[in-house]
Tab-separated table of C-alpha atoms in Angstrom:
chain	number	residue	atom	x	y	z
A	271	UNK	CA	0.010	-0.115	0.201
A	272	UNK	CA	1.236	3.331	-0.818
A	273	UNK	CA	1.498	5.885	2.043
A	274	UNK	CA	1.469	9.546	1.993
A	275	UNK	CA	4.262	9.229	4.516
A	276	UNK	CA	6.252	7.367	1.636
A	277	UNK	CA	6.100	10.178	-0.689
A	278	UNK	CA	9.164	12.044	-0.975
A	279	UNK	CA	7.279	15.359	-0.061
A	280	UNK	CA	5.665	13.990	3.255
A	281	UNK	CA	3.608	16.418	5.577
A	282	UNK	CA	6.710	17.210	7.505
A	283	UNK	CA	8.633	18.308	4.538
A	284	UNK	CA	5.486	20.173	2.795
A	285	UNK	CA	5.148	22.023	6.170
A	286	UNK	CA	8.802	23.295	6.298
A	287	UNK	CA	8.704	24.100	2.507
A	288	UNK	CA	5.415	26.124	3.023
A	289	UNK	CA	7.108	27.831	6.078
A	290	UNK	CA	10.186	28.615	4.062
A	291	UNK	CA	8.028	30.089	1.545
A	292	UNK	CA	5.809	31.739	3.884
A	293	UNK	CA	8.637	33.554	5.565
A	294	UNK	CA	10.233	34.561	1.794
A	295	UNK	CA	6.648	36.064	0.922
A	296	UNK	CA	6.677	37.791	4.219
A	297	UNK	CA	10.026	39.653	3.659
A	298	UNK	CA	9.142	40.337	0.124
A	299	UNK	CA	6.078	42.045	0.969
A	300	UNK	CA	7.949	43.954	3.849
A	301	UNK	CA	10.858	45.449	1.404
A	302	UNK	CA	8.183	46.414	-1.016
A	303	UNK	CA	5.819	47.804	1.795
A	304	UNK	CA	9.052	49.924	2.925
A	305	UNK	CA	9.762	51.341	-0.449
A	306	UNK	CA	6.160	51.830	-1.798
A	307	UNK	CA	3.665	52.182	1.018
A	308	UNK	CA	6.146	53.613	3.580
A	309	UNK	CA	5.947	57.140	2.233
A	310	UNK	CA	2.241	57.117	1.914
A	311	UNK	CA	1.406	55.435	5.576
A	312	UNK	CA	4.186	57.203	7.484
A	313	UNK	CA	2.117	59.715	9.197
A	314	UNK	CA	-0.304	56.961	10.297
A	315	UNK	CA	2.526	54.753	11.442
A	316	UNK	CA	4.120	57.838	13.480
A	317	UNK	CA	0.685	58.400	14.762
A	318	UNK	CA	0.363	54.968	15.944
A	319	UNK	CA	3.796	55.171	17.818
A	320	UNK	CA	2.834	58.143	19.458
A	321	UNK	CA	-0.485	56.613	20.822
A	322	UNK	CA	1.480	53.481	22.109
A	323	UNK	CA	3.636	55.332	23.638
A	324	UNK	CA	1.061	57.787	25.352
A	325	UNK	CA	-1.489	54.906	26.123
A	326	UNK	CA	-0.320	54.212	29.577
A	327	UNK	CA	-0.160	57.810	30.762
A	328	UNK	CA	-3.801	58.358	29.150
A	329	UNK	CA	-4.936	55.435	30.967
A	330	UNK	CA	-3.384	56.224	34.384
A	331	UNK	CA	-4.747	59.863	34.286
A	332	UNK	CA	-8.461	58.809	33.017
A	333	UNK	CA	-8.495	56.620	36.627
A	334	UNK	CA	-7.266	59.263	38.771
A	335	UNK	CA	-8.949	62.341	37.459
A	336	UNK	CA	-12.538	62.688	36.424
A	337	UNK	CA	-11.709	64.383	32.749
A	338	UNK	CA	-13.098	62.996	29.322
A	339	UNK	CA	-10.174	60.697	27.663
A	340	UNK	CA	-10.555	62.870	24.717
A	341	UNK	CA	-9.406	65.929	26.624
A	342	UNK	CA	-6.215	64.151	28.206
A	343	UNK	CA	-5.412	62.696	24.770
A	344	UNK	CA	-5.532	66.481	23.397
A	345	UNK	CA	-3.657	67.810	25.986
A	346	UNK	CA	-1.016	65.235	26.132
A	347	UNK	CA	-0.588	65.232	22.070
A	348	UNK	CA	-0.368	68.973	22.188
A	349	UNK	CA	2.282	68.828	24.720
A	350	UNK	CA	4.630	66.218	22.662
A	351	UNK	CA	4.022	68.718	19.666
A	352	UNK	CA	5.244	71.719	21.933
A	353	UNK	CA	8.240	69.778	23.169
A	354	UNK	CA	9.221	68.764	19.476
A	355	UNK	CA	8.305	72.374	18.169
A	356	UNK	CA	10.699	73.813	20.847
A	357	UNK	CA	13.464	71.352	20.054
A	358	UNK	CA	13.499	72.253	16.257
A	359	UNK	CA	13.043	75.863	17.229
A	360	UNK	CA	16.308	75.557	19.489
A	361	UNK	CA	18.142	73.645	16.690
A	362	UNK	CA	17.150	76.532	13.813
A	363	UNK	CA	18.190	79.262	16.493
A	364	UNK	CA	21.370	77.688	16.859
A	365	UNK	CA	21.965	77.541	13.341
A	366	UNK	CA	20.993	81.064	12.855
A	367	UNK	CA	23.324	82.341	15.518
A	368	UNK	CA	25.883	80.386	14.046
A	369	UNK	CA	25.436	81.397	10.492
A	370	UNK	CA	25.715	85.161	11.797
A	371	UNK	CA	29.007	84.876	13.447
A	372	UNK	CA	30.073	83.148	10.428
A	373	UNK	CA	29.016	85.757	7.796
A	374	UNK	CA	31.261	88.046	9.856
A	375	UNK	CA	34.353	86.353	7.960
A	376	UNK	CA	32.575	86.885	4.444
A	377	UNK	CA	34.537	89.915	3.698
A	378	UNK	CA	37.865	88.333	4.733
A	379	UNK	CA	36.874	85.077	2.647
A	380	UNK	CA	35.824	86.916	-0.802
A	381	UNK	CA	39.233	88.141	-1.602
A	382	UNK	CA	41.004	84.815	-0.485
A	383	UNK	CA	38.357	83.199	-2.457
A	384	UNK	CA	38.906	84.907	-5.491
A	385	UNK	CA	42.350	84.446	-5.481
A	386	UNK	CA	42.322	80.824	-5.107
A	387	UNK	CA	40.062	80.757	-8.224
A	388	UNK	CA	42.214	82.938	-10.271
A	389	UNK	CA	45.185	80.643	-9.244
A	390	UNK	CA	43.559	77.432	-10.302
A	391	UNK	CA	42.503	78.958	-13.259
A	392	UNK	CA	46.166	80.089	-14.269
A	393	UNK	CA	47.364	76.771	-13.446
A	394	UNK	CA	44.958	75.049	-15.605
A	395	UNK	CA	46.200	77.677	-18.522
A	396	UNK	CA	49.986	76.655	-18.022
A	397	UNK	CA	48.908	73.114	-17.923
A	398	UNK	CA	47.123	73.435	-21.325
A	399	UNK	CA	49.453	75.476	-23.080
A	400	UNK	CA	51.263	72.360	-24.401
A	401	UNK	CA	48.058	70.621	-25.620
A	402	UNK	CA	45.627	71.368	-28.461
A	403	UNK	CA	43.467	74.126	-28.814
A	404	UNK	CA	40.420	72.189	-27.968
A	405	UNK	CA	42.221	70.229	-24.921
A	406	UNK	CA	43.164	74.293	-23.746
A	407	UNK	CA	39.192	75.408	-24.301
A	408	UNK	CA	38.074	72.421	-22.255
A	409	UNK	CA	40.718	72.817	-19.463
A	410	UNK	CA	40.005	76.555	-19.347
A	411	UNK	CA	36.143	76.058	-18.913
A	412	UNK	CA	36.537	73.488	-16.071
A	413	UNK	CA	36.488	76.253	-13.358
A	414	UNK	CA	33.518	78.196	-14.957
A	415	UNK	CA	31.675	74.701	-15.063
A	416	UNK	CA	32.384	73.676	-11.635
A	417	UNK	CA	30.979	76.957	-10.285
A	418	UNK	CA	28.187	76.726	-12.647
A	419	UNK	CA	27.256	72.839	-11.478
A	420	UNK	CA	27.517	73.826	-7.675
A	421	UNK	CA	24.877	77.069	-8.437
A	422	UNK	CA	22.694	74.467	-10.253
A	423	UNK	CA	22.874	72.122	-7.399
A	424	UNK	CA	21.757	74.719	-4.727
A	425	UNK	CA	19.243	76.181	-7.132
A	426	UNK	CA	17.802	72.557	-7.390
A	427	UNK	CA	18.041	71.783	-3.657
A	428	UNK	CA	16.182	75.003	-2.660
A	429	UNK	CA	13.780	74.700	-5.347
A	430	UNK	CA	12.826	71.127	-4.559
A	431	UNK	CA	12.742	72.181	-0.609
A	432	UNK	CA	10.107	74.977	-1.526
A	433	UNK	CA	8.148	72.714	-3.870
A	434	UNK	CA	8.307	69.972	-0.838
A	435	UNK	CA	7.180	72.422	1.877
A	436	UNK	CA	3.280	72.071	0.773
A	437	UNK	CA	3.359	68.108	1.002
A	438	UNK	CA	5.388	68.407	4.334
A	439	UNK	CA	2.928	70.526	5.836
A	440	UNK	CA	-0.106	68.154	4.999
A	441	UNK	CA	2.230	65.309	6.076
A	442	UNK	CA	2.666	66.987	9.504
A	443	UNK	CA	-0.958	68.214	9.797
A	444	UNK	CA	-2.278	64.355	9.277
A	445	UNK	CA	0.370	63.145	11.358
A	446	UNK	CA	-1.075	65.711	14.290
A	447	UNK	CA	-5.016	64.684	13.751
A	448	UNK	CA	-4.175	61.019	13.069
A	449	UNK	CA	-1.844	60.922	16.764
A	450	UNK	CA	-5.055	62.565	18.785
A	451	UNK	CA	-7.823	60.389	17.062
A	452	UNK	CA	-5.823	57.216	17.558
A	453	UNK	CA	-4.828	58.146	21.007
A	454	UNK	CA	-8.310	58.749	21.614
A	455	UNK	CA	-9.903	55.798	20.566
A	456	UNK	CA	-7.044	53.288	21.368
A	457	UNK	CA	-8.965	51.311	23.469
A	458	UNK	CA	-12.108	51.320	20.873
A	459	UNK	CA	-9.471	50.171	18.363
A	460	UNK	CA	-8.128	47.350	20.434
A	461	UNK	CA	-11.962	46.458	21.193
A	462	UNK	CA	-12.771	46.249	17.622
A	463	UNK	CA	-9.990	44.197	16.719
A	464	UNK	CA	-10.571	41.804	19.532
A	465	UNK	CA	-14.329	41.317	18.516
A	466	UNK	CA	-13.411	40.917	14.649
A	467	UNK	CA	-10.708	38.110	14.934
A	468	UNK	CA	-10.601	34.957	16.501
A	469	UNK	CA	-8.756	34.494	19.921
A	470	UNK	CA	-5.831	32.712	18.003
A	471	UNK	CA	-5.216	35.634	15.982
A	472	UNK	CA	-5.854	38.345	18.109
A	473	UNK	CA	-3.342	36.648	20.800
A	474	UNK	CA	-0.775	36.565	17.900
A	475	UNK	CA	-1.400	40.436	16.880
A	476	UNK	CA	-0.770	41.181	20.712
A	477	UNK	CA	2.444	39.021	20.307
A	478	UNK	CA	3.504	40.700	17.441
A	479	UNK	CA	2.700	44.110	18.757
A	480	UNK	CA	4.745	43.346	21.689
A	481	UNK	CA	7.695	42.019	19.698
A	482	UNK	CA	7.423	45.118	17.322
A	483	UNK	CA	7.266	47.689	20.393
A	484	UNK	CA	10.406	46.045	22.032
A	485	UNK	CA	12.351	46.180	18.829
A	486	UNK	CA	11.251	49.891	18.080
A	487	UNK	CA	12.460	50.882	21.460
A	488	UNK	CA	15.768	49.191	20.970
A	489	UNK	CA	16.333	50.763	17.871
A	490	UNK	CA	15.312	54.096	19.138
A	491	UNK	CA	17.921	53.597	21.929
A	492	UNK	CA	20.424	52.402	19.968
A	493	UNK	CA	20.361	55.476	17.958
A	494	UNK	CA	20.002	57.722	20.595
A	495	UNK	CA	23.306	56.338	21.947
A	496	UNK	CA	24.935	56.885	18.699
A	497	UNK	CA	23.785	60.353	18.536
A	498	UNK	CA	25.050	60.878	21.910
A	499	UNK	CA	28.296	59.433	21.480
A	500	UNK	CA	28.743	61.510	18.189
A	501	UNK	CA	27.897	64.637	20.238
A	502	UNK	CA	30.601	64.063	22.919
A	503	UNK	CA	33.148	63.407	20.291
A	504	UNK	CA	32.321	66.458	18.192
A	505	UNK	CA	32.064	68.681	21.415
A	506	UNK	CA	35.548	67.479	22.851
A	507	UNK	CA	36.831	68.013	19.390
A	508	UNK	CA	35.237	71.613	18.916
A	509	UNK	CA	36.682	72.298	22.628
A	510	UNK	CA	40.109	71.351	21.742
A	511	UNK	CA	39.862	73.434	18.290
A	512	UNK	CA	38.664	76.604	20.461
A	513	UNK	CA	35.397	76.429	18.248
A	514	UNK	CA	32.862	79.052	19.019
A	515	UNK	CA	29.022	77.778	19.935
A	516	UNK	CA	30.758	74.374	20.172
A	517	UNK	CA	27.527	72.832	21.742
A	518	UNK	CA	25.497	74.241	19.587
A	519	UNK	CA	27.222	72.962	16.223
A	520	UNK	CA	27.954	69.742	17.597
A	521	UNK	CA	24.423	69.101	18.230
A	522	UNK	CA	23.269	69.732	15.063
A	523	UNK	CA	26.148	67.977	13.331
A	524	UNK	CA	25.166	64.968	15.586
A	525	UNK	CA	21.739	65.235	14.223
A	526	UNK	CA	23.171	65.479	10.773
A	527	UNK	CA	24.898	62.143	11.335
A	528	UNK	CA	21.722	60.417	11.674
A	529	UNK	CA	21.273	60.698	7.922
A	530	UNK	CA	23.704	57.934	6.266
A	531	UNK	CA	23.787	59.675	2.687
A	532	UNK	CA	25.254	63.101	4.456
A	533	UNK	CA	26.765	62.550	7.741
A	534	UNK	CA	29.129	64.530	9.764
A	535	UNK	CA	31.113	64.781	6.702
A	536	UNK	CA	28.770	67.358	5.025
A	537	UNK	CA	29.468	69.964	7.808
A	538	UNK	CA	32.961	69.069	8.720
A	539	UNK	CA	34.727	68.810	5.075
A	540	UNK	CA	33.556	71.878	3.669
A	541	UNK	CA	34.107	73.553	6.960
A	542	UNK	CA	37.714	72.526	6.829
A	543	UNK	CA	38.008	74.062	3.044
A	544	UNK	CA	36.750	76.997	4.345
A	545	UNK	CA	39.316	77.049	6.906
A	546	UNK	CA	41.817	76.233	4.500
A	547	UNK	CA	41.087	79.190	2.330
A	548	UNK	CA	41.436	81.428	5.179
A	549	UNK	CA	44.721	80.265	5.994
A	550	UNK	CA	43.617	78.737	9.263
A	551	UNK	CA	45.845	75.388	8.479
A	552	UNK	CA	45.934	74.057	12.136
A	553	UNK	CA	41.838	74.249	12.273
A	554	UNK	CA	41.534	72.601	8.712
A	555	UNK	CA	43.899	69.675	9.587
A	556	UNK	CA	41.909	69.269	13.157
A	557	UNK	CA	38.595	69.414	11.394
A	558	UNK	CA	39.447	66.382	8.917
A	559	UNK	CA	41.209	64.651	11.896
A	560	UNK	CA	38.233	64.897	13.847
A	561	UNK	CA	36.195	63.643	10.687
A	562	UNK	CA	38.299	60.772	10.061
A	563	UNK	CA	38.002	59.793	14.076
A	564	UNK	CA	34.262	59.909	13.952
A	565	UNK	CA	33.802	58.048	10.988
A	566	UNK	CA	36.013	55.073	11.835
A	567	UNK	CA	34.313	54.829	15.401
A	568	UNK	CA	31.003	55.385	13.812
A	569	UNK	CA	31.675	52.539	11.559
A	570	UNK	CA	32.981	50.295	14.463
A	571	UNK	CA	30.257	50.752	16.763
A	572	UNK	CA	26.969	51.182	15.175
A	573	UNK	CA	26.548	47.684	14.157
A	574	UNK	CA	27.547	46.624	17.645
A	575	UNK	CA	24.783	48.909	19.671
A	576	UNK	CA	22.330	48.154	17.247
A	577	UNK	CA	22.942	44.497	17.749
A	578	UNK	CA	22.858	44.817	21.510
A	579	UNK	CA	19.548	46.578	21.891
A	580	UNK	CA	17.539	44.349	19.385
A	581	UNK	CA	19.250	41.008	20.522
A	582	UNK	CA	20.871	40.230	17.075
A	583	UNK	CA	24.482	39.407	16.478
A	584	UNK	CA	26.562	42.301	14.820
A	585	UNK	CA	27.239	40.348	11.383
A	586	UNK	CA	23.531	39.963	10.767
A	587	UNK	CA	22.787	43.484	11.913
A	588	UNK	CA	25.580	44.736	9.209
A	589	UNK	CA	24.278	42.521	6.591
A	590	UNK	CA	20.548	43.554	6.876
A	591	UNK	CA	21.754	47.349	6.856
A	592	UNK	CA	23.552	46.549	3.704
A	593	UNK	CA	20.684	44.708	1.860
A	594	UNK	CA	17.816	47.066	3.454
A	595	UNK	CA	20.061	50.270	1.986
A	596	UNK	CA	20.746	48.438	-1.279
A	597	UNK	CA	16.948	47.650	-1.682
A	598	UNK	CA	15.301	50.545	-0.157
A	599	UNK	CA	17.678	53.178	0.640
A	600	UNK	CA	17.773	55.256	3.592
A	601	UNK	CA	14.538	53.927	4.955
A	602	UNK	CA	15.812	50.201	4.702
A	603	UNK	CA	18.984	51.114	6.405
A	604	UNK	CA	17.083	52.190	9.319
A	605	UNK	CA	14.330	49.570	9.459
A	606	UNK	CA	16.294	46.524	8.256
A	607	UNK	CA	17.893	45.512	11.515
A	608	UNK	CA	14.158	45.846	13.335
A	609	UNK	CA	12.502	43.626	10.333
A	610	UNK	CA	15.113	40.981	10.898
A	611	UNK	CA	14.556	41.333	14.669
A	612	UNK	CA	10.983	41.000	14.451
A	613	UNK	CA	11.000	38.097	12.167
A	614	UNK	CA	13.555	36.123	14.079
A	615	UNK	CA	11.376	36.636	17.440
A	616	UNK	CA	8.273	35.498	15.510
A	617	UNK	CA	9.777	32.481	14.476
A	618	UNK	CA	10.984	31.942	17.826
A	619	UNK	CA	7.466	32.136	19.350
A	620	UNK	CA	5.917	30.138	16.759
A	621	UNK	CA	8.399	27.236	17.826
A	622	UNK	CA	7.439	27.855	21.441
A	623	UNK	CA	3.548	28.471	20.923
A	624	UNK	CA	2.683	26.188	17.916
A	625	UNK	CA	-0.999	26.889	18.085
């Protein structure tokens, strides 16, 4: 008699294959979701995170004082918003204060920059004397093309920023409104989900939510630690170099470092170039050394800190960050370790709770 267990694909093997395809499909959907759906769903995701953070304080206040949940939610969401606005305002004020001091050196910098440009043009002219006319003309046009390219880049950047402002305001408005609505109706939404789905599915949803919340907190902690360490390195370096407004500039540069496409180099390298034009060779070299030290330390500690917070080994974090950045870009770099940790914990949970 031919039994199913004698088939090359027995039920055990088939279940394993189904699980493998399930996780492959899950990862694929997550990657596609981050790449295409995240920009659209980001306001609601941020609102859900805010609601999850404020849930416990709102529940405690609702039990202790006789005020409607809607009023408590509105007050706490407003408080969070005011804190964020104050923080952003402080950053912009520090930037304005720094730029005001920097512009004082502009009259001194312009003649130096003009002389530097003329020197480069003269060097190109000498270099091209022994070359054909077409090559000479091309070499002579290089400085002008470089200036035109830089001007076009700045113009395009400002234009893109201006065009993106309306969308940014709409996104912020939707995020604020969604934060209030989800925070106010958090318990109603939870009860609705509990009544709509089966007990088993609801327990899985709760477990998934717990895992995701834990990992998000771990990601926030890890990048907060990295930003704090970067700030301390910058602050110590600026104090050694006798930089004015060291605290404000270090804080702003540390926040810029969160953006992998930019990093501290977008601040320190141009700054070092300006100091070179001004003739401050020691400060130019100091800024470049500081940039090199921070870059090396950052590349060493980032995978380890993220790995410790989300309970993944450093190699896995490094690999997932690289894959996420390759497929999705900035958001993939940030969220890929989180996704890997969540999937790992869900697999472990499924093994311990097969039902």
